Short mmCIF file of C-alpha atoms in Angstrom, two decimals:
data_model
loop_
_atom_site.label_atom_id
_atom_site.label_comp_id
_atom_site.label_asym_id
_atom_site.label_seq_id
_atom_site.Cartn_x
_atom_site.Cartn_y
_atom_site.Cartn_z
CA MET A 966 17.29 0.58 6.41
CA PRO A 967 16.51 -0.51 2.76
CA LYS A 968 17.76 1.67 -0.11
CA ALA A 969 15.02 4.01 -1.50
CA ARG A 970 13.79 3.05 -4.86
CA THR A 971 13.58 6.26 -7.03
CA ASN A 972 13.12 4.58 -10.39
CA LEU A 973 9.57 3.06 -9.81
CA SER A 974 6.86 3.36 -12.43
CA VAL A 975 3.13 2.97 -11.71
CA ASP A 976 3.30 -0.61 -12.94
CA SER A 977 6.16 -1.60 -10.64
CA LEU A 978 5.77 -4.49 -8.36
CA ILE A 979 6.39 -3.61 -4.72
CA ASP A 980 6.76 -5.99 -1.85
CA LEU A 981 5.18 -5.83 1.65
CA LYS A 982 8.48 -4.41 3.01
CA TYR A 983 8.14 -1.37 0.81
CA ILE A 984 4.49 -0.83 1.88
CA THR A 985 5.24 -1.20 5.54
CA ASN A 986 8.20 1.09 5.30
CA ASP A 987 6.32 3.68 3.42
CA SER A 988 3.22 3.62 5.56
CA GLY A 989 4.47 2.80 8.96
CA PHE A 990 1.83 0.15 9.46
CA THR A 991 2.71 -3.61 10.06
CA ALA A 992 2.32 -6.43 7.78
CA LYS A 993 -0.36 -7.87 10.12
CA TYR A 994 -2.39 -4.71 9.71
CA PHE A 995 -2.25 -5.00 5.84
CA TYR A 996 -3.09 -8.68 5.88
CA SER A 997 -6.17 -7.92 8.01
CA LEU A 998 -7.19 -5.24 5.55
CA ILE A 999 -6.89 -7.68 2.72
CA LYS A 1000 -9.00 -10.27 4.38
CA ARG A 1001 -11.68 -7.50 4.96
CA GLY A 1002 -11.45 -6.51 1.32
CA GLU A 1003 -10.17 -3.02 2.19
CA PHE A 1004 -6.68 -3.46 0.47
CA PRO A 1005 -5.78 -4.80 -2.87
CA ILE A 1006 -5.06 -8.47 -2.90
CA PRO A 1007 -1.35 -9.39 -3.77
CA ILE A 1008 -0.13 -10.75 -7.00
CA LYS A 1009 1.42 -14.12 -6.15
CA LEU A 1010 4.70 -14.98 -7.80
CA GLY A 1011 5.67 -18.34 -6.38
CA ARG A 1012 5.49 -17.95 -2.61
CA SER A 1013 6.13 -14.28 -2.80
CA SER A 1014 3.44 -11.45 -2.71
CA ARG A 1015 3.74 -8.30 -4.70
CA TRP A 1016 1.42 -5.26 -5.39
CA LEU A 1017 1.26 -2.86 -8.11
CA LEU A 1018 2.67 0.54 -7.01
CA LYS A 1019 -0.40 2.00 -8.67
CA ASP A 1020 -2.80 0.08 -6.44
CA TYR A 1021 -1.02 0.95 -3.36
CA SER A 1022 -0.62 4.55 -4.34
CA GLU A 1023 -4.38 4.87 -5.14
CA TRP A 1024 -5.22 3.21 -1.71
CA LYS A 1025 -2.97 5.58 0.07
CA ALA A 1026 -4.52 8.57 -1.75
CA ARG A 1027 -8.12 7.54 -1.03
CA HIS A 1028 -7.04 7.57 2.75
CA ILE A 1029 -5.51 11.06 2.51
CA MET A 1030 -8.63 12.32 0.75
CA ARG A 1031 -10.93 10.95 3.32
CA ARG A 1032 -8.91 12.64 6.09
CA ASP A 1033 -8.98 15.92 4.21
CA ALA A 1034 -12.59 15.70 3.73
CA ARG A 1035 -13.10 15.07 7.53
CA GLU A 1036 -10.95 18.10 8.33
CA ARG A 1037 -13.09 20.38 6.09
CA LEU A 1038 -16.21 19.26 7.89
CA ARG A 1039 -14.82 20.56 11.11
#
């Protein structure tokens, strides 16, 4: 299991391994979201792909807010 990174700032670049470990979803799932325009496109650094922690955190927060809104409607 990778070491947890505790010193990240909102402008830190994170890799797909970080995202999949944090979310529990697969890389294939995230690439399908990117293709549909439902997840931020990566920043390409050579052959590597990275995302801003801020973009990922905002995406995750939106999904949590949607879930909470659905729960309130019940």
